[in-house]
Amino acid sequence: MTLLRPPELRFPVEITPPDIAPWRAGNSGVPYFWSYAGPEPGPHVLLVSLMHGNELCGAITIDTLLRAGVRPLRGRLTMGFANVDAFSRFDPSEPTTSRFVDEDMNRIWSAAELEGDRQSTELARARAMRPLVDRADIVLDLHSMLWESVPLILCGPQPRTEALALSLGAPALVVVDQGHANGPRLIDYARFVAADGTATGLLVESGQHWRRETPAVSLAAALSLLLGQGMIAPEAARALQPAAPAFTRPRLARVTRTITAKTSSFAFVREVHGGDMIERRNTLIALDGDAEVRTPHDHCLLVMPSLRTSKGHTAVRLARFIARG
Ligand SMILES: [Zn+2]
């Protein structure tokens, strides 16, 4: 058997980071976050970019909305840039190194961490952003992916969250998961996963971090949410994105197993891409040291396989499509 050798971390950077310096002041009490109330009552939508400093598509989306002067027809629209310190270090010749400064900012969204004694660049920023997160009815967290994959929306298992994710239609694959072993994401924050709550958090993975086509997916997702909430008019969305990417009817998949690498030698035994489906159950897909990783069921969807996984990190999530009426 041949193990798939981890590819080199070399990626073409086809897009340019926006200049976010004009947005530094903010008007929300939090630097780099802007908040506008509409004339009618409605939900408070929070659009977050740069949770990971080198994921440019979300920053391009927010910069586009801010430059266009988008204002909500109802409710409140808050939007901005999260890990600006990591983003400021972005270097197109080494684009993988500016994901974060001290730690992954999307693994610290628990009260224990946010109220704890530990200090880091990312914790300081998350603590500053927390009042916005605590006031939002809907959070859309705009991300992208290192390895090639079909675009998708990640969300928690609450019916309200699944319904909102499917209503976007962009991206057209909704993956319901339970998060990572190594810490809660923003969408795993208590308010968004409370069974009896009303707040929802969605995470959009718009495509490969630095591909030309990725920012359009991110913008389409944000506009679709704002349209669906009655916060912008269809003409305004069309003006912002005359040639929106086409999506098919959204499909829903539920993660059945999150594979976390237990060794430093996790390797796939076949070429994999995010969005691949393995037909047969019990198909060998990877070795984690000596341990085999096999598909637990037929029609097994591979969600965001990481082609270079370190010990303790998520290597791949396996999912099953859910039939919808
Ligand atoms: Zn990310």
Tab-separated table of C-alpha atoms in Angstrom, residues 37-312:
chain	number	residue	atom	x	y	z
A	37	ALA	CA	-29.218	50.155	12.546
A	38	GLY	CA	-32.006	50.045	9.975
A	39	PRO	CA	-35.212	52.105	10.097
A	40	GLU	CA	-37.367	49.055	10.873
A	41	PRO	CA	-37.035	46.413	13.584
A	42	GLY	CA	-35.321	43.176	12.610
A	43	PRO	CA	-32.519	40.802	13.463
A	44	HIS	CA	-28.984	41.778	14.409
A	45	VAL	CA	-26.651	40.173	11.858
A	46	LEU	CA	-22.918	40.038	12.568
A	47	LEU	CA	-20.591	39.339	9.634
A	48	VAL	CA	-17.109	38.282	10.761
A	49	SER	CA	-14.017	38.049	8.578
A	50	LEU	CA	-10.374	37.229	9.267
A	51	MET	CA	-11.033	34.849	12.147
A	52	HIS	CA	-7.998	33.347	10.476
A	53	GLY	CA	-5.597	36.077	9.398
A	54	ASN	CA	-4.720	34.627	5.999
A	55	GLU	CA	-8.266	33.884	4.795
A	56	LEU	CA	-8.635	36.845	2.498
A	57	CYS	CA	-12.073	36.232	0.971
A	58	GLY	CA	-14.006	37.363	4.038
A	59	ALA	CA	-11.929	40.532	4.339
A	60	ILE	CA	-12.589	41.270	0.657
A	61	THR	CA	-16.312	40.738	1.254
A	62	ILE	CA	-16.502	43.054	4.269
A	63	ASP	CA	-14.344	45.668	2.550
A	64	THR	CA	-16.718	45.502	-0.436
A	65	LEU	CA	-19.807	45.993	1.767
A	66	LEU	CA	-18.239	48.829	3.734
A	67	ARG	CA	-16.969	50.632	0.643
A	68	ALA	CA	-20.397	50.329	-0.977
A	69	GLY	CA	-21.935	51.904	2.123
A	70	VAL	CA	-24.415	49.057	2.615
A	71	ARG	CA	-27.003	49.912	5.268
A	72	PRO	CA	-29.713	47.560	6.542
A	73	LEU	CA	-33.362	48.135	5.650
A	74	ARG	CA	-34.244	46.633	9.008
A	75	GLY	CA	-32.585	45.294	12.107
A	76	ARG	CA	-28.893	45.898	12.666
A	77	LEU	CA	-25.899	44.990	10.522
A	78	THR	CA	-22.519	44.736	12.232
A	79	MET	CA	-19.452	43.689	10.259
A	80	GLY	CA	-15.715	43.727	10.576
A	81	PHE	CA	-12.328	42.127	10.738
A	82	ALA	CA	-11.330	39.795	13.575
A	83	ASN	CA	-7.664	38.801	13.667
A	84	VAL	CA	-6.217	42.000	12.263
A	85	ASP	CA	-2.823	41.384	13.899
A	86	ALA	CA	-2.368	38.102	12.046
A	87	PHE	CA	-3.694	39.659	8.827
A	88	SER	CA	-1.162	42.494	9.085
A	89	ARG	CA	1.571	39.842	8.789
A	90	PHE	CA	0.164	38.356	5.583
A	91	ASP	CA	2.949	37.738	3.094
A	92	PRO	CA	1.977	36.323	-0.324
A	93	SER	CA	5.346	34.576	-0.576
A	94	GLU	CA	4.563	32.707	2.673
A	95	PRO	CA	0.770	32.822	2.871
A	96	THR	CA	0.341	29.926	5.289
A	97	THR	CA	2.175	31.560	8.197
A	98	SER	CA	-0.332	34.310	9.068
A	99	ARG	CA	-3.285	32.141	10.130
A	100	PHE	CA	-2.794	33.415	13.688
A	101	VAL	CA	-0.222	35.123	15.914
A	102	ASP	CA	-0.246	33.009	19.099
A	103	GLU	CA	-3.056	30.494	18.705
A	104	ASP	CA	-6.020	29.554	16.542
A	105	MET	CA	-8.634	32.263	17.197
A	106	ASN	CA	-11.404	29.868	16.244
A	107	ARG	CA	-10.769	27.405	19.096
A	108	ILE	CA	-11.238	29.726	22.079
A	109	TRP	CA	-14.967	30.608	22.079
A	110	SER	CA	-15.932	29.348	25.515
A	111	ALA	CA	-16.790	31.372	28.613
A	112	ALA	CA	-13.982	29.561	30.437
A	113	GLU	CA	-11.362	30.789	27.955
A	114	LEU	CA	-12.835	34.254	27.459
A	115	GLU	CA	-13.149	34.838	31.205
A	116	GLY	CA	-9.983	32.973	32.161
A	117	ASP	CA	-6.499	34.181	33.043
A	118	ARG	CA	-4.701	32.995	29.957
A	119	GLN	CA	-3.371	35.743	27.662
A	120	SER	CA	-2.730	35.713	23.927
A	121	THR	CA	-3.139	38.037	20.973
A	122	GLU	CA	-6.200	36.077	19.874
A	123	LEU	CA	-7.802	35.924	23.336
A	124	ALA	CA	-7.413	39.698	23.693
A	125	ARG	CA	-9.152	40.251	20.369
A	126	ALA	CA	-11.896	37.693	21.068
A	127	ARG	CA	-12.533	39.340	24.444
A	128	ALA	CA	-12.858	42.715	22.715
A	129	MET	CA	-15.286	41.286	20.148
A	130	ARG	CA	-17.368	39.384	22.664
A	131	PRO	CA	-19.953	42.142	23.348
A	132	LEU	CA	-20.811	42.128	19.630
A	133	VAL	CA	-21.087	38.350	19.606
A	134	ASP	CA	-23.304	38.471	22.677
A	135	ARG	CA	-25.718	40.896	20.993
A	136	ALA	CA	-26.010	39.242	17.568
A	137	ASP	CA	-28.985	37.135	16.538
A	138	ILE	CA	-27.161	35.676	13.539
A	139	VAL	CA	-23.416	35.360	13.038
A	140	LEU	CA	-21.945	34.565	9.638
A	141	ASP	CA	-18.262	33.731	10.033
A	142	LEU	CA	-16.484	33.961	6.672
A	143	HIS	CA	-13.658	31.475	6.133
A	144	SER	CA	-11.801	29.690	3.372
A	145	MET	CA	-9.824	26.443	3.131
A	146	LEU	CA	-6.182	25.517	2.646
A	147	TRP	CA	-6.848	22.356	0.637
A	148	GLU	CA	-9.016	22.239	-2.473
A	149	SER	CA	-12.620	21.500	-1.594
A	150	VAL	CA	-16.135	22.305	-2.679
A	151	PRO	CA	-17.459	25.363	-0.809
A	152	LEU	CA	-19.689	24.557	2.155
A	153	ILE	CA	-21.441	25.906	5.218
A	154	LEU	CA	-20.642	24.402	8.608
A	155	CYS	CA	-23.242	24.625	11.334
A	156	GLY	CA	-24.376	23.047	14.550
A	157	PRO	CA	-27.165	20.474	14.884
A	158	GLN	CA	-29.955	22.781	16.094
A	159	PRO	CA	-32.970	22.769	13.737
A	160	ARG	CA	-32.999	26.587	13.580
A	161	THR	CA	-29.346	26.601	12.520
A	162	GLU	CA	-29.752	23.922	9.847
A	163	ALA	CA	-32.780	25.729	8.448
A	164	LEU	CA	-30.968	29.049	8.204
A	165	ALA	CA	-27.911	27.421	6.593
A	166	LEU	CA	-30.069	25.683	3.975
A	167	SER	CA	-31.978	28.899	3.293
A	168	LEU	CA	-28.790	30.667	2.173
A	169	GLY	CA	-28.359	28.383	-0.820
A	170	ALA	CA	-24.829	29.669	-1.204
A	171	PRO	CA	-22.739	27.576	-0.748
A	172	ALA	CA	-25.025	24.679	-1.615
A	173	LEU	CA	-23.567	22.107	0.767
A	174	VAL	CA	-24.470	22.370	4.447
A	175	VAL	CA	-22.468	20.197	6.820
A	176	VAL	CA	-23.752	19.748	10.351
A	177	ASP	CA	-20.969	18.971	12.772
A	178	GLN	CA	-20.061	18.999	16.451
A	179	GLY	CA	-16.868	21.034	16.265
A	180	HIS	CA	-13.231	20.169	16.853
A	181	ALA	CA	-11.675	18.233	19.700
A	182	ASN	CA	-9.196	21.048	20.331
A	183	GLY	CA	-11.533	23.908	21.195
A	184	PRO	CA	-14.839	25.647	20.402
A	185	ARG	CA	-15.259	27.772	17.300
A	186	LEU	CA	-17.303	30.964	17.234
A	187	ILE	CA	-20.265	28.961	15.902
A	188	ASP	CA	-19.908	26.596	18.884
A	189	TYR	CA	-20.271	29.521	21.330
A	190	ALA	CA	-22.927	28.708	23.954
A	191	ARG	CA	-25.617	31.117	22.671
A	192	PHE	CA	-25.519	29.611	19.198
A	193	VAL	CA	-25.750	25.962	20.215
A	194	ALA	CA	-28.238	26.293	23.105
A	195	ALA	CA	-31.105	23.905	22.396
A	196	ASP	CA	-33.651	26.411	23.716
A	197	GLY	CA	-31.961	29.492	22.254
A	198	THR	CA	-32.767	31.649	19.255
A	199	ALA	CA	-29.317	32.860	18.151
A	200	THR	CA	-27.588	31.095	15.284
A	201	GLY	CA	-24.011	30.869	14.050
A	202	LEU	CA	-22.944	29.755	10.583
A	203	LEU	CA	-19.441	29.278	9.224
A	204	VAL	CA	-18.916	29.587	5.479
A	205	GLU	CA	-15.944	27.856	3.835
A	206	SER	CA	-15.860	29.615	0.475
A	207	GLY	CA	-13.134	27.668	-1.318
A	208	GLN	CA	-9.346	27.598	-1.365
A	209	HIS	CA	-7.818	30.520	0.549
A	210	TRP	CA	-6.141	32.297	-2.346
A	211	ARG	CA	-8.026	31.194	-5.451
A	212	ARG	CA	-9.473	33.835	-7.750
A	213	GLU	CA	-13.015	32.434	-7.489
A	214	THR	CA	-13.203	32.211	-3.674
A	215	PRO	CA	-14.134	35.815	-2.732
A	216	ALA	CA	-17.236	35.691	-4.974
A	217	VAL	CA	-18.553	32.718	-2.993
A	218	SER	CA	-17.988	34.560	0.276
A	219	LEU	CA	-19.786	37.661	-1.001
A	220	ALA	CA	-22.656	35.544	-2.380
A	221	ALA	CA	-23.139	33.917	1.035
A	222	ALA	CA	-23.186	37.271	2.841
A	223	LEU	CA	-25.596	38.847	0.338
A	224	SER	CA	-27.854	35.808	0.423
A	225	LEU	CA	-28.114	36.057	4.201
A	226	LEU	CA	-28.874	39.784	4.100
A	227	LEU	CA	-31.457	39.272	1.336
A	228	GLY	CA	-33.105	36.403	3.191
A	229	GLN	CA	-33.382	38.533	6.325
A	230	GLY	CA	-34.954	41.383	4.364
A	231	MET	CA	-32.016	43.628	5.206
A	232	ILE	CA	-31.058	44.576	1.651
A	233	ALA	CA	-33.074	44.841	-1.547
A	234	PRO	CA	-32.517	42.421	-4.459
A	235	GLU	CA	-31.364	45.340	-6.637
A	236	ALA	CA	-28.729	46.251	-4.066
A	237	ALA	CA	-27.437	42.679	-4.039
A	238	ARG	CA	-27.333	42.586	-7.849
A	239	ALA	CA	-25.461	45.885	-7.940
A	240	LEU	CA	-22.856	44.488	-5.542
A	241	GLN	CA	-22.518	41.189	-7.404
A	242	PRO	CA	-23.842	41.334	-10.977
A	243	ALA	CA	-22.419	37.890	-11.831
A	244	ALA	CA	-23.099	35.874	-8.687
A	245	PRO	CA	-21.793	32.284	-8.763
A	246	ALA	CA	-24.511	29.733	-9.543
A	247	PHE	CA	-25.381	27.158	-6.906
A	248	THR	CA	-27.531	24.042	-7.058
A	249	ARG	CA	-30.258	23.135	-4.569
A	250	PRO	CA	-28.557	22.912	-1.191
A	251	ARG	CA	-27.761	19.503	0.218
A	252	LEU	CA	-27.523	18.654	3.890
A	253	ALA	CA	-24.948	16.290	5.342
A	254	ARG	CA	-24.345	15.341	8.930
A	255	VAL	CA	-20.891	14.544	10.270
A	256	THR	CA	-20.854	10.960	11.490
A	257	ARG	CA	-17.259	10.883	12.647
A	258	THR	CA	-14.553	13.461	13.244
A	259	ILE	CA	-11.160	11.885	12.722
A	260	THR	CA	-8.526	13.476	14.937
A	261	ALA	CA	-4.933	12.439	14.242
A	262	LYS	CA	-3.592	10.463	17.197
A	263	THR	CA	-0.074	10.230	15.784
A	264	SER	CA	2.248	12.522	13.873
A	265	SER	CA	2.206	10.143	10.907
A	266	PHE	CA	-1.437	10.362	9.829
A	267	ALA	CA	-1.594	9.815	6.054
A	268	PHE	CA	-4.275	9.153	3.486
A	269	VAL	CA	-3.870	6.048	1.329
A	270	ARG	CA	-5.569	7.622	-1.683
A	271	GLU	CA	-5.905	11.026	-3.215
A	272	VAL	CA	-8.690	12.951	-1.477
A	273	HIS	CA	-10.472	16.251	-1.959
A	274	GLY	CA	-13.084	17.913	0.196
A	275	GLY	CA	-16.486	16.940	-1.182
A	276	ASP	CA	-15.353	13.487	-2.431
A	277	MET	CA	-17.734	10.653	-1.737
A	278	ILE	CA	-16.549	7.122	-0.973
A	279	GLU	CA	-19.163	4.641	-2.133
A	280	ARG	CA	-18.583	1.638	0.116
A	281	ARG	CA	-18.418	1.327	3.868
A	282	ASN	CA	-15.273	-0.140	5.391
A	283	THR	CA	-13.083	1.366	2.646
A	284	LEU	CA	-9.599	2.108	3.938
A	285	ILE	CA	-8.882	5.816	3.532
A	286	ALA	CA	-5.969	6.563	5.846
A	287	LEU	CA	-3.463	5.198	8.310
A	288	ASP	CA	-2.897	6.932	11.626
A	289	GLY	CA	0.383	5.364	12.660
A	290	ASP	CA	-0.537	1.686	12.439
A	291	ALA	CA	-4.259	2.224	12.966
A	292	GLU	CA	-6.531	1.981	9.946
A	293	VAL	CA	-9.137	4.648	9.249
A	294	ARG	CA	-12.088	3.234	7.320
A	295	THR	CA	-15.390	4.651	6.131
A	296	PRO	CA	-18.117	3.860	8.689
A	297	HIS	CA	-20.952	3.744	6.132
A	298	ASP	CA	-21.752	3.763	2.414
A	299	HIS	CA	-21.802	7.087	0.488
A	300	CYS	CA	-19.346	8.639	2.905
A	301	LEU	CA	-18.660	12.324	2.263
A	302	LEU	CA	-15.148	13.576	3.031
A	303	VAL	CA	-15.346	16.998	4.652
A	304	MET	CA	-12.230	19.159	4.509
A	305	PRO	CA	-9.520	16.490	4.605
A	306	SER	CA	-6.254	17.999	5.793
A	307	LEU	CA	-3.386	16.704	3.685
A	308	ARG	CA	-0.875	17.635	6.375
A	309	THR	CA	-2.291	16.841	9.769
A	310	SER	CA	-0.425	17.219	13.009
A	311	LYS	CA	-1.112	15.115	16.064
A	312	GLY	CA	-4.220	16.216	17.977
